[in-house]
Amino acid sequence: MTSSTTQSESTVVDGVHYHQHDIVIVGAGGAGMRAAIEAGPHASTAVISKLYPTRSHTGAAQGGMAAALANVEEDNWEWHTFDTIKGGDYLVDQDAAEILAKEAIDAVIDLENMGLPFNRTPEGKIDQRRFGGHTRDHGKSPVRRSCYAADRTGHMILQTLYQNCVKRGINFFNEYYVLDLVMTNVDGVDQPSAVVALDLSSGELHVFQGKAFIFATGGFGKIYKTTSNAHTLTGDGVGIVWRKGLPLEDMEFFQFHPTGLAGLGILLTEGARGEGAILRNASGERFMERYAPTIKDLAPRDIVSRCMLKEVAEGRGAGPEKDYLYLDCTHLGKELLETKLPDITEFARTYLGVDPVTEPVPVMPTAHYAMGGIPTNVKAEVWRNNEQIVPGLYAAGECACVSVHGSNRLGTNSLLDINVFGKRAGNNAVEYVKTASFTPLPEDPAKEVRELLEGIRSSTGTERIAVLRKILQEEMDKKAQVFRTDESLAEVTETIHVLRERYKNIGVQDKGRRFNTDLLEAVELGFLLDLAEVVVYSARNRKESRGGHQREDYLVRDDENYLKHTMAYLKGDAMSADAADHIKLDWKPVVITRYQPMERKY
C-alpha cells in the first residue's frame, strides 16, 4: 500500500484486498476532505484518492471564496442569494442557494479557525475583494464579497483541510483509483455496498465496504482541449454513477472562464478584474462597457465569455490572427500584482513571455467548470429519480449538482460549495451510519473491474488512447463550446459514436501492473466519451439559450418550456452506437422560493 496518514487493516481473498469502514469518501479534494473532517471523529472513515490529496484540483482555484461577511463594505446573505440565482440564469434551486449564502459565513470562519491564512484588512479582519456577478442591493453596484489568500485561495484551502485531516487521524488511501460502485439488491432496491479501487502502485484491487459513500471526485473538463482543468479531471466519479443507471442532471451547462491564457487555457483569476484589471480589444477599448454598463468587466462569466467571442467574431480581436483579446493589469502597479496576484503574474511571464506589470496579457475563454453532475438534495443525498434518494449515497463538490449554480456558476461560489456541502455530506453521512447496517457484498464484487482492466491490458488493438482523446477534445472545442447549434451538436455526436467504435479496438503498450499510466488513461478515456456524449445529447435537447448553454439557432431564454432541470438516464448498453438507444431524457422542476425569473441586466 502507498503511504498515508493512517490506514486500516485489510483481509485478502483471491488476491483482492477487503476493507470495511462506516463511511467511504471517494476523492480527496476540498469537498472530500471537508466531509472527512466532519465524519472522521464520529465514524470509521476512509478517504480514497487517485492523487496525493494536496495535488487535487481544488488547489488550482485562485480568486477567493464568497461570503457576506461585510468586513469591507455593507453586505448580507440575501444579496448573495439573489446574485447566485440571477447569475445562474434562474435555473438555480433557490432553497439550495439560500443555504449556500447563509452558511457561507460559518464556512469561512471554520477555515479561519482551522488556520487558513486569509489576506487581512489593516484592522485585522479577513479582507474581501470584488468578483464577477456579486453585487449589493440586488444588482445596483459591485460589492466586495470574496474572501481570499492572494491568488492561491484554493491551494491554501487544500493545505489547511489536509493538515486538519492529518490532525484527526483520517484514513487515507492515496493513489488508489476507484473504478466501480458496487450495488446490492436489497428487497428489490439497489443499494451501495462497496467501491472497488485499483492501487496504482501495485496493480492490486481493493474492495472498500461501507455503510455510506460520499463521492467528491471533481469535474470533467478534459472533454475539451482548451481547459483550465488538470489532466486528471476526467469525470471518473460522475461516470461511475452514470454507468450504474443513476441519473445525471443539467449536463449541458458547462462554464467557460473568460480569462484563460490565449491558446493554452491556463487560468488567470477573475480576482484580477476584482482588483481593477480591464478587458480590452485590439484597439484598446474597454468593450465590456457596451455590454454590461453597470458592472462592466465583473459581469458573470457566461456573459463575459460570449462578449469576448463576439468581439473576436466582429474583427476586434488582437494578434496576427485577430483571435484573442487583452487583460490589462498595467495600471494596477507592480506592488499589487506581486502581492495580491503573484501566481497569475508568474503564469503570464512563464507561459507567454508577457509581463503584466508593463504589457497587457492575451486571453480567451477556457473550459472551466461543470454546473451539472450527480443530482443531490440539500442534504447531499443522491437522487435515484425525481422522487427517491439512494440510501447511503452522497455527493458534493463539482461532481454533484445540488443545484446552487444553475446554468452558470458565479466566481468564488465553487470553493464555497465544496465547504458548505462537503460539510453537510459528512454530517449527514454520520447520522445515517448510526442506524444503518453494512449491505451484503455480492460473491465477487471486483469482477467487473477485473474484467475491464484485463480486457484493456490484454487487448491487441491498434487504436491509441492519445489519438482518440485528441480528436474528442478538438471536436468538443469546435462544436460544443460557448456557442452551439443543432448542426454542430449533431456533428460532434456522430464523432463520439465513431470514437466509441474505435475505442473497442484500443491497445496499451504498457502491459505492467505498477503505475501503469497507459492503462489509467485508457479507462479515463472511456469516462470522457460517456460524459461528452451526455453533455452533447442534453445540449441538443435544450432548444433555448441560458447561462453556459448558448444556442445560436435558439437565441432567447425560454422559461415557458425550459425552466426545468434536464435529467439524463442510461438505458441499455452505454457502448451502443446511437445515443438514442441508451440515453433517456426527463425533466425535474426548478425550486423557486422568493425570486421569480426576470431579464438579466448588468
Coordinates of C-alpha atoms in Angstrom, one line a residue:
M1 CA 0.0 0.0 0.0
T2 CA 1.1 3.6 -0.6
S3 CA 1.9 5.7 2.4
S4 CA -0.8 7.7 4.1
T5 CA -1.7 9.2 7.4
T6 CA -3.2 6.1 8.9
Q7 CA -4.7 3.0 7.2
S8 CA -7.0 0.2 8.2
E9 CA -6.1 -3.4 8.1
S10 CA -7.4 -5.5 5.2
T11 CA -8.1 -9.1 4.5
V12 CA -7.0 -10.7 1.3
V13 CA -9.2 -13.1 -0.6
D14 CA -8.1 -14.5 -4.0
G15 CA -5.7 -11.6 -4.4
V16 CA -8.3 -8.9 -3.6
H17 CA -7.9 -6.8 -0.5
Y18 CA -11.1 -6.2 1.5
H19 CA -11.6 -3.2 3.9
Q20 CA -14.6 -2.2 6.0
H21 CA -15.4 1.4 7.1
D22 CA -18.6 3.1 8.2
I23 CA -18.1 5.9 5.7
V24 CA -16.1 5.7 2.5
I25 CA -15.2 9.0 0.7
V26 CA -14.1 8.9 -2.9
G27 CA -12.0 12.0 -3.7
A28 CA -9.6 13.9 -1.5
G29 CA -10.1 17.5 -2.8
G30 CA -11.8 20.2 -0.9
A31 CA -15.3 18.6 -0.7
G32 CA -13.9 15.2 0.2
M33 CA -11.6 16.4 2.9
R34 CA -14.2 18.8 4.3
A35 CA -16.6 15.8 4.6
A36 CA -13.8 13.8 6.2
I37 CA -13.2 16.4 8.9
E38 CA -16.9 16.1 9.9
A39 CA -17.1 12.3 9.6
G40 CA -13.7 11.2 10.9
P41 CA -14.2 12.0 14.6
H42 CA -17.6 10.2 14.8
A43 CA -17.3 7.2 12.5
S44 CA -14.7 4.9 10.9
T45 CA -13.8 6.9 7.7
A46 CA -11.7 6.1 4.7
V47 CA -10.7 8.7 2.0
I48 CA -9.7 7.2 -1.3
S49 CA -7.9 9.4 -3.9
K50 CA -6.2 8.7 -7.2
L51 CA -3.9 11.6 -6.4
Y52 CA -2.0 12.6 -3.3
P53 CA -4.6 14.9 -1.6
T54 CA -2.6 18.1 -1.9
R55 CA -2.4 17.6 -5.7
S56 CA -6.2 17.7 -6.0
H57 CA -7.6 20.3 -8.4
T58 CA -9.1 22.4 -5.6
G59 CA -5.5 23.7 -5.3
A60 CA -5.8 25.4 -8.7
A61 CA -8.6 27.7 -7.6
Q62 CA -7.2 31.2 -7.3
G63 CA -9.5 34.1 -6.6
G64 CA -11.5 33.5 -3.4
M65 CA -14.5 32.2 -1.6
A66 CA -17.7 34.2 -1.3
A67 CA -19.3 35.1 2.0
A68 CA -21.3 38.2 3.0
L69 CA -19.1 39.0 6.0
A70 CA -19.4 42.7 5.4
N71 CA -15.8 43.3 6.6
V72 CA -15.1 45.9 3.9
E73 CA -18.5 47.3 3.0
E74 CA -22.2 46.6 3.6
D75 CA -23.4 43.2 2.5
N76 CA -25.8 40.5 3.5
W77 CA -26.6 36.8 2.7
E78 CA -29.9 37.8 0.9
W79 CA -28.0 39.8 -1.7
H80 CA -25.6 36.9 -2.1
T81 CA -28.6 34.5 -2.6
F82 CA -30.1 36.8 -5.3
D83 CA -26.8 37.1 -7.1
T84 CA -26.4 33.3 -7.1
I85 CA -29.9 32.8 -8.5
K86 CA -29.6 35.6 -11.1
G87 CA -26.1 34.6 -12.1
G88 CA -27.3 31.0 -12.7
D89 CA -30.0 32.4 -15.1
Y90 CA -32.8 31.3 -12.7
L91 CA -32.1 27.6 -13.1
V92 CA -30.8 27.6 -9.6
D93 CA -32.8 25.7 -6.9
Q94 CA -33.5 28.6 -4.6
D95 CA -33.7 26.6 -1.4
A96 CA -30.1 25.4 -2.0
A97 CA -28.9 28.9 -2.9
E98 CA -30.3 30.3 0.4
I99 CA -28.4 27.5 2.3
L100 CA -25.2 28.3 0.4
A101 CA -25.3 32.0 1.2
K102 CA -26.4 31.7 4.8
E103 CA -23.8 29.0 5.7
A104 CA -21.1 30.8 3.8
I105 CA -20.2 33.0 6.8
D106 CA -19.7 30.0 9.1
A107 CA -17.8 28.2 6.3
V108 CA -15.2 30.9 6.1
I109 CA -14.9 31.2 9.9
D110 CA -14.5 27.4 10.1
L111 CA -11.5 27.7 7.7
E112 CA -10.1 30.7 9.6
N113 CA -10.3 28.7 12.9
M114 CA -8.5 25.7 11.1
G115 CA -5.6 28.1 10.4
L116 CA -6.2 29.3 6.8
P117 CA -4.0 32.4 6.2
F118 CA -6.6 34.8 4.6
N119 CA -5.4 38.3 3.5
R120 CA -6.3 40.8 6.1
T121 CA -7.5 44.4 6.3
P122 CA -5.4 46.9 8.3
E123 CA -7.8 46.2 11.2
G124 CA -7.0 42.5 11.1
K125 CA -10.3 41.3 9.6
I126 CA -10.5 38.9 6.7
D127 CA -10.1 41.1 3.6
Q128 CA -12.6 40.9 0.7
R129 CA -12.4 41.8 -3.0
R130 CA -14.9 42.2 -5.8
F131 CA -15.8 39.3 -8.1
G132 CA -18.0 38.8 -11.2
G133 CA -21.7 38.9 -10.6
H134 CA -21.5 39.8 -6.9
T135 CA -23.5 42.9 -6.1
R136 CA -25.1 44.9 -3.4
D137 CA -28.8 46.0 -3.2
H138 CA -29.9 43.3 -5.7
G139 CA -27.7 44.3 -8.6
K140 CA -27.2 48.1 -8.1
S141 CA -23.3 48.0 -7.9
P142 CA -20.4 45.6 -7.3
V143 CA -19.6 44.5 -3.8
R144 CA -16.5 43.2 -2.0
R145 CA -17.6 39.7 -1.0
S146 CA -14.7 37.4 -1.9
C147 CA -12.5 36.3 0.9
Y148 CA -9.1 35.4 -0.4
A149 CA -5.5 34.4 0.2
A150 CA -3.7 36.3 -2.6
D151 CA -4.5 34.4 -5.8
R152 CA -3.8 31.0 -4.1
T153 CA -7.0 30.6 -2.2
G154 CA -7.8 27.1 -3.4
H155 CA -4.2 26.0 -2.6
M156 CA -4.5 27.4 0.9
I157 CA -7.9 25.7 1.5
L158 CA -6.5 22.3 0.3
Q159 CA -3.4 22.5 2.5
T160 CA -5.5 23.7 5.5
L161 CA -8.0 20.9 5.1
Y162 CA -5.3 18.2 4.7
Q163 CA -3.5 19.4 7.8
N164 CA -6.7 19.1 9.8
C165 CA -7.4 15.6 8.4
V166 CA -3.9 14.6 9.5
K167 CA -4.6 16.1 12.9
R168 CA -7.8 13.9 13.2
G169 CA -6.0 10.7 12.0
I170 CA -8.2 10.2 8.9
N171 CA -7.5 7.0 6.9
F172 CA -6.2 8.0 3.5
F173 CA -5.6 5.6 0.6
N174 CA -3.6 7.7 -1.8
E175 CA -3.1 6.9 -5.5
Y176 CA -6.0 4.4 -5.4
Y177 CA -8.2 4.8 -8.4
V178 CA -11.9 4.0 -7.7
L179 CA -13.4 2.3 -10.8
D180 CA -16.8 0.9 -9.6
L181 CA -19.6 1.4 -7.2
V182 CA -21.0 -2.0 -6.1
M183 CA -24.7 -2.0 -5.8
T184 CA -26.5 -4.9 -4.0
N185 CA -30.2 -5.6 -4.4
V186 CA -32.0 -5.5 -1.0
D187 CA -35.7 -6.1 -1.0
G188 CA -36.0 -5.2 -4.7
V189 CA -34.0 -2.0 -4.3
D190 CA -30.3 -1.5 -5.4
Q191 CA -28.2 0.0 -2.6
P192 CA -24.5 0.8 -2.5
S193 CA -22.4 -1.8 -0.6
A194 CA -18.8 -1.1 -1.7
V195 CA -16.4 0.7 -4.1
V196 CA -13.7 -1.1 -5.9
A197 CA -10.3 0.6 -6.4
L198 CA -7.1 -0.1 -8.2
D199 CA -3.9 0.5 -6.2
L200 CA -1.8 2.3 -8.7
S201 CA 1.5 1.4 -7.0
S202 CA 0.9 -2.4 -7.1
G203 CA -1.9 -3.0 -9.6
E204 CA -3.9 -4.9 -6.9
L205 CA -7.6 -4.5 -6.4
H206 CA -9.2 -3.3 -3.2
V207 CA -12.8 -3.5 -2.1
F208 CA -14.0 -0.9 0.4
Q209 CA -17.2 -2.0 2.0
G210 CA -19.1 0.8 3.8
K211 CA -22.5 1.9 5.2
A212 CA -22.3 5.3 3.5
F213 CA -20.4 6.6 0.5
I214 CA -19.6 10.2 -0.4
F215 CA -18.5 11.0 -4.0
A216 CA -16.3 14.1 -4.2
T217 CA -14.4 13.4 -7.4
G218 CA -14.4 16.8 -9.1
G219 CA -15.2 17.7 -12.7
F220 CA -14.6 16.5 -16.2
G221 CA -13.2 19.5 -18.1
K222 CA -10.8 17.2 -20.1
I223 CA -13.7 16.5 -22.5
Y224 CA -12.4 19.8 -24.0
K225 CA -9.0 20.7 -25.5
T226 CA -8.7 24.2 -24.2
T227 CA -9.4 23.9 -20.5
S228 CA -8.2 25.2 -17.1
N229 CA -8.7 21.6 -15.7
A230 CA -5.9 19.3 -14.8
H231 CA -5.1 16.2 -16.8
T232 CA -6.7 14.0 -14.2
L233 CA -10.1 15.7 -14.3
T234 CA -11.8 13.0 -16.4
G235 CA -15.1 12.7 -14.5
D236 CA -14.5 9.3 -13.0
G237 CA -17.0 9.6 -10.2
V238 CA -19.7 11.0 -12.4
G239 CA -19.0 8.3 -15.0
I240 CA -19.3 5.5 -12.4
V241 CA -22.6 6.8 -11.2
W242 CA -23.8 7.1 -14.8
R243 CA -22.9 3.5 -15.6
K244 CA -24.9 2.3 -12.6
G245 CA -28.1 3.7 -14.1
L246 CA -28.4 6.6 -11.8
P247 CA -29.3 10.0 -13.4
L248 CA -27.1 13.0 -14.2
E249 CA -28.5 16.5 -14.0
D250 CA -28.0 19.6 -16.3
M251 CA -25.0 18.2 -18.1
E252 CA -25.4 20.6 -21.0
F253 CA -24.3 23.5 -18.8
F254 CA -20.5 23.9 -18.9
Q255 CA -18.8 27.1 -17.9
F256 CA -16.1 28.8 -19.9
H257 CA -13.9 31.1 -17.9
P258 CA -13.2 34.4 -19.8
T259 CA -9.6 34.8 -18.9
G260 CA -7.5 31.7 -19.9
L261 CA -4.1 32.4 -21.3
A262 CA -4.7 32.6 -25.1
G263 CA -4.0 29.2 -26.8
L264 CA -3.2 27.5 -23.5
G265 CA -6.3 27.8 -21.3
I266 CA -4.2 28.2 -18.1
L267 CA -6.4 30.3 -15.8
L268 CA -5.9 34.0 -14.8
T269 CA -8.2 34.6 -11.9
E270 CA -11.2 36.7 -12.0
G271 CA -9.7 38.3 -8.9
A272 CA -7.5 40.3 -11.3
R273 CA -10.6 42.0 -12.6
G274 CA -11.9 42.2 -9.0
E275 CA -8.7 44.2 -8.2
G276 CA -9.4 46.5 -11.2
A277 CA -7.9 44.8 -14.3
I278 CA -9.7 45.6 -17.6
L279 CA -10.6 43.6 -20.6
R280 CA -9.6 45.4 -23.9
N281 CA -9.9 44.6 -27.6
A282 CA -7.2 45.2 -30.2
S283 CA -7.9 49.0 -30.3
G284 CA -7.6 49.3 -26.5
E285 CA -11.3 49.8 -26.0
R286 CA -12.8 48.7 -22.7
F287 CA -15.5 46.8 -24.6
M288 CA -17.5 45.4 -21.6
E289 CA -18.8 48.9 -21.0
R290 CA -21.0 48.4 -24.1
Y291 CA -22.4 45.1 -22.9
A292 CA -22.7 45.4 -19.1
P293 CA -22.6 49.2 -18.3
T294 CA -23.3 48.7 -14.5
I295 CA -20.6 46.2 -13.5
K296 CA -18.6 46.1 -16.8
D297 CA -15.7 43.5 -16.6
L298 CA -17.3 42.0 -13.5
A299 CA -20.4 40.6 -15.2
P300 CA -21.0 36.9 -14.8
R301 CA -18.6 34.6 -16.6
D302 CA -21.1 33.3 -19.2
I303 CA -21.9 36.9 -20.3
V304 CA -18.2 38.0 -20.4
S305 CA -17.2 34.9 -22.4
R306 CA -19.9 35.5 -25.0
C307 CA -19.0 39.1 -25.3
M308 CA -15.3 38.3 -25.9
L309 CA -16.1 35.8 -28.6
K310 CA -18.4 38.4 -30.2
E311 CA -15.6 41.0 -30.2
V312 CA -13.3 38.5 -32.0
A313 CA -16.0 37.4 -34.4
E314 CA -16.7 41.0 -35.4
G315 CA -13.0 41.6 -36.2
R316 CA -11.8 43.4 -33.0
G317 CA -9.5 40.6 -31.8
A318 CA -5.8 41.1 -31.3
G319 CA -2.7 39.3 -32.6
P320 CA -1.6 38.1 -36.0
E321 CA -4.8 36.0 -36.4
K322 CA -7.0 38.5 -34.5
D323 CA -8.1 35.6 -32.3
Y324 CA -7.6 36.9 -28.8
L325 CA -8.2 39.9 -26.5
Y326 CA -6.3 41.5 -23.7
L327 CA -6.4 41.6 -19.9
D328 CA -4.9 44.9 -19.0
C329 CA -3.3 45.0 -15.5
T330 CA -0.6 47.6 -16.2
H331 CA -2.4 50.4 -14.2
L332 CA -2.6 48.2 -11.1
G333 CA 1.1 48.7 -10.3
K334 CA 3.9 46.2 -9.6
E335 CA 3.3 46.1 -5.8
L336 CA -0.3 45.0 -6.1
L337 CA 0.4 42.4 -8.8
E338 CA 3.3 40.9 -6.9
T339 CA 1.5 40.8 -3.5
K340 CA -2.2 40.1 -4.3
L341 CA -1.8 38.4 -7.7
P342 CA 1.6 36.7 -7.7
D343 CA 0.6 33.5 -9.4
I344 CA -1.1 34.9 -12.4
T345 CA 1.7 37.4 -12.8
E346 CA 4.2 34.5 -12.9
F347 CA 2.0 32.4 -15.2
A348 CA 1.9 35.2 -17.8
R349 CA 5.6 35.6 -17.6
T350 CA 6.4 31.9 -17.8
Y351 CA 3.9 30.6 -20.4
L352 CA 3.5 33.6 -22.7
G353 CA 6.6 35.7 -22.0
V354 CA 4.4 38.6 -21.1
D355 CA 4.9 40.8 -18.1
P356 CA 1.5 42.0 -16.7
V357 CA 3.3 44.9 -15.0
T358 CA 4.2 46.6 -18.3
E359 CA 2.0 44.9 -21.0
P360 CA -1.5 43.5 -21.5
V361 CA -1.9 39.7 -21.3
P362 CA -3.5 37.8 -24.3
V363 CA -6.6 35.9 -23.1
M364 CA -9.5 33.9 -24.4
P365 CA -12.3 31.8 -22.7
T366 CA -11.3 28.4 -21.5
A367 CA -13.4 25.4 -20.4
H368 CA -13.6 25.6 -16.6
Y369 CA -16.4 24.2 -14.6
A370 CA -19.3 21.7 -14.9
M371 CA -22.5 23.0 -13.5
G372 CA -24.2 19.6 -14.0
G373 CA -23.4 16.3 -12.4
I374 CA -24.7 13.8 -9.9
P375 CA -28.1 15.1 -8.7
T376 CA -28.4 15.6 -4.9
N377 CA -30.8 17.3 -2.5
V378 CA -29.6 19.9 0.1
K379 CA -28.5 17.1 2.4
A380 CA -26.1 15.9 -0.3
E381 CA -28.1 12.7 -0.8
V382 CA -28.1 11.4 -4.3
W383 CA -31.3 11.1 -6.2
R384 CA -32.3 7.8 -7.8
N385 CA -35.0 9.6 -9.7
N386 CA -37.1 12.8 -9.2
E387 CA -38.8 11.3 -6.1
Q388 CA -36.4 8.8 -4.4
I389 CA -32.9 9.0 -3.0
V390 CA -30.3 6.3 -2.9
P391 CA -29.9 5.4 0.8
G392 CA -26.3 5.8 2.0
L393 CA -25.0 7.6 -1.2
Y394 CA -23.9 11.2 -1.1
A395 CA -22.1 13.6 -3.4
A396 CA -20.5 17.0 -3.0
G397 CA -18.4 19.5 -5.0
E398 CA -18.1 19.8 -8.7
C399 CA -19.1 16.2 -9.4
A400 CA -22.5 17.0 -7.7
C401 CA -25.5 19.1 -8.9
V402 CA -27.5 20.4 -5.9
S403 CA -28.2 22.8 -7.9
V404 CA -26.7 26.0 -6.5
H405 CA -25.1 27.0 -9.8
G406 CA -28.0 26.6 -12.2
S407 CA -26.8 27.3 -15.7
N408 CA -23.8 29.5 -14.7
R409 CA -21.7 29.5 -11.6
L410 CA -20.6 32.7 -10.0
G411 CA -16.9 33.1 -9.4
T412 CA -15.9 32.1 -5.8
N413 CA -19.1 30.0 -5.3
S414 CA -17.2 26.8 -6.1
L415 CA -14.8 27.0 -3.1
L416 CA -17.9 27.9 -1.1
D417 CA -19.9 25.0 -2.5
I418 CA -17.2 22.4 -1.5
N419 CA -17.1 23.6 2.0
V420 CA -20.8 24.1 2.7
F421 CA -22.0 20.9 1.0
G422 CA -18.9 18.9 1.8
K423 CA -19.6 19.6 5.5
R424 CA -23.2 18.7 5.0
A425 CA -22.3 15.4 3.3
G426 CA -20.0 14.5 6.1
N427 CA -22.5 15.3 8.9
N428 CA -25.5 13.6 7.2
A429 CA -23.4 10.5 6.5
V430 CA -22.6 10.3 10.2
E431 CA -26.2 10.5 11.1
Y432 CA -27.1 7.8 8.5
V433 CA -24.5 5.3 9.7
K434 CA -25.6 5.5 13.3
T435 CA -28.6 3.3 12.4
A436 CA -27.5 1.7 9.1
S437 CA -26.0 -1.7 8.6
F438 CA -23.4 -2.9 6.1
T439 CA -25.1 -4.0 2.9
P440 CA -24.0 -7.6 2.0
L441 CA -21.5 -7.9 -0.8
P442 CA -22.0 -9.9 -4.0
E443 CA -19.9 -13.1 -4.4
D444 CA -17.2 -11.4 -6.4
P445 CA -17.5 -7.6 -6.0
A446 CA -14.3 -6.9 -8.0
K447 CA -15.4 -9.0 -11.0
E448 CA -16.4 -6.1 -13.3
V449 CA -13.3 -4.1 -12.6
R450 CA -11.0 -7.1 -13.1
E451 CA -12.6 -7.9 -16.4
L452 CA -12.4 -4.2 -17.5
L453 CA -8.7 -3.9 -16.7
E454 CA -7.6 -7.3 -18.0
G455 CA -9.6 -6.7 -21.2
I456 CA -7.7 -3.5 -21.9
R457 CA -4.3 -4.9 -20.8
S458 CA -4.6 -8.0 -22.9
S459 CA -6.1 -6.3 -26.0
T460 CA -4.1 -6.5 -29.2
G461 CA -6.0 -3.5 -30.6
T462 CA -4.2 -0.9 -32.7
E463 CA -6.0 2.3 -31.6
R464 CA -4.0 4.7 -29.5
I465 CA -5.6 6.5 -26.5
A466 CA -3.9 9.8 -27.1
V467 CA -5.1 9.9 -30.7
L468 CA -8.8 9.3 -29.8
R469 CA -8.7 11.7 -26.9
K470 CA -7.2 14.4 -29.1
I471 CA -10.0 14.0 -31.6
L472 CA -12.7 14.1 -28.9
Q473 CA -11.3 17.2 -27.3
E474 CA -10.7 19.1 -30.5
E475 CA -14.2 18.4 -31.8
M476 CA -15.8 19.4 -28.5
D477 CA -13.8 22.7 -28.6
K478 CA -15.1 23.4 -32.2
K479 CA -18.7 22.3 -31.9
A480 CA -19.9 22.2 -28.3
Q481 CA -18.1 25.1 -26.6
V482 CA -19.6 28.5 -25.8
F483 CA -21.8 28.7 -28.8
R484 CA -23.7 25.6 -30.2
T485 CA -26.2 24.8 -32.9
D486 CA -28.2 21.7 -33.7
E487 CA -25.9 21.1 -36.7
S488 CA -22.7 21.4 -34.7
L489 CA -24.0 19.2 -31.9
A490 CA -25.2 16.6 -34.4
E491 CA -21.7 16.5 -35.9
V492 CA -19.9 16.1 -32.6
T493 CA -22.4 13.4 -31.6
E494 CA -21.5 11.4 -34.8
T495 CA -17.8 11.9 -33.9
I496 CA -18.4 10.4 -30.5
H497 CA -20.2 7.4 -32.0
V498 CA -17.3 6.8 -34.3
L499 CA -14.8 7.2 -31.4
R500 CA -16.8 4.7 -29.4
E501 CA -16.4 2.1 -32.1
R502 CA -12.7 2.8 -32.4
Y503 CA -12.4 2.6 -28.6
K504 CA -13.4 -1.0 -28.7
N505 CA -10.1 -1.6 -30.6
I506 CA -7.7 0.2 -28.2
G507 CA -4.4 -1.2 -27.2
V508 CA -2.0 -0.2 -24.5
Q509 CA 1.7 -0.5 -24.9
D510 CA 2.5 -0.9 -21.2
K511 CA 1.3 -4.4 -20.0
G512 CA 2.7 -4.0 -16.5
R513 CA 0.8 -3.5 -13.2
R514 CA 2.8 -0.9 -11.3
F515 CA 1.9 2.8 -12.0
N516 CA 0.5 1.8 -15.5
T517 CA -0.5 5.3 -16.7
D518 CA -1.2 3.9 -20.2
L519 CA -3.9 1.7 -18.6
L520 CA -5.1 4.5 -16.4
E521 CA -5.6 6.9 -19.4
A522 CA -7.4 4.1 -21.3
V523 CA -10.0 3.8 -18.6
E524 CA -10.3 7.6 -18.2
L525 CA -11.0 8.0 -22.0
G526 CA -14.0 5.7 -21.5
F527 CA -15.4 8.0 -18.9
L528 CA -14.7 11.1 -21.1
L529 CA -16.6 9.5 -24.0
D530 CA -19.5 8.7 -21.8
L531 CA -19.8 12.2 -20.3
A532 CA -19.1 14.1 -23.6
E533 CA -22.0 12.2 -25.1
V534 CA -24.4 13.1 -22.3
V535 CA -23.3 16.7 -22.5
V536 CA -23.9 16.9 -26.2
Y537 CA -27.2 14.9 -26.2
S538 CA -28.6 17.1 -23.3
A539 CA -27.5 20.3 -25.1
R540 CA -29.2 19.3 -28.3
N541 CA -32.4 18.6 -26.5
R542 CA -32.5 22.1 -24.8
K543 CA -33.7 24.4 -27.5
E544 CA -33.0 27.7 -25.8
S545 CA -30.1 29.8 -24.7
R546 CA -29.5 30.0 -20.9
G547 CA -26.3 30.7 -18.9
G548 CA -23.4 28.5 -20.1
H549 CA -25.6 26.9 -22.8
Q550 CA -25.9 29.2 -25.8
R551 CA -27.7 28.0 -28.9
E552 CA -27.1 30.2 -32.0
D553 CA -30.2 28.7 -33.5
Y554 CA -32.3 29.4 -30.4
L555 CA -31.1 32.7 -29.1
V556 CA -33.5 33.5 -26.3
R557 CA -34.2 32.0 -22.9
D558 CA -37.5 30.1 -22.9
D559 CA -38.9 29.9 -19.4
E560 CA -42.2 28.6 -20.6
N561 CA -40.7 25.4 -22.0
Y562 CA -37.2 25.1 -20.4
L563 CA -37.3 26.5 -16.8
K564 CA -36.6 23.0 -15.6
H565 CA -33.6 20.7 -15.0
T566 CA -32.5 18.1 -17.5
M567 CA -32.3 14.6 -16.1
A568 CA -30.4 12.1 -18.2
Y569 CA -30.7 8.3 -17.6
L570 CA -28.6 5.5 -19.1
K571 CA -30.7 2.7 -20.6
G572 CA -29.4 -0.4 -22.3
D573 CA -25.8 -0.6 -23.4
A574 CA -23.6 2.5 -22.9
M575 CA -21.4 1.4 -25.7
S576 CA -24.1 1.2 -28.3
A577 CA -23.6 3.2 -31.5
D578 CA -26.6 5.5 -31.2
A579 CA -27.2 7.8 -28.2
A580 CA -31.0 7.4 -28.8
D581 CA -30.5 3.7 -27.9
H582 CA -29.1 4.3 -24.5
I583 CA -29.9 7.8 -23.2
K584 CA -33.3 8.8 -21.9
L585 CA -34.0 12.4 -21.0
D586 CA -36.5 13.6 -18.5
W587 CA -37.1 16.9 -16.5
K588 CA -37.1 18.0 -12.9
P589 CA -38.8 21.2 -11.6
V590 CA -36.7 24.1 -10.5
V591 CA -37.3 25.1 -6.9
I592 CA -38.4 28.7 -6.8
T593 CA -39.0 30.3 -3.4
R594 CA -38.6 34.1 -3.4
Y595 CA -37.2 35.3 -6.8
Q596 CA -39.2 35.0 -10.0
P597 CA -37.2 34.8 -13.2
M598 CA -36.5 38.2 -14.8
E599 CA -34.3 39.6 -17.5
R600 CA -30.6 39.5 -16.7
K601 CA -29.3 43.1 -16.9
Y602 CA -25.9 44.1 -15.5

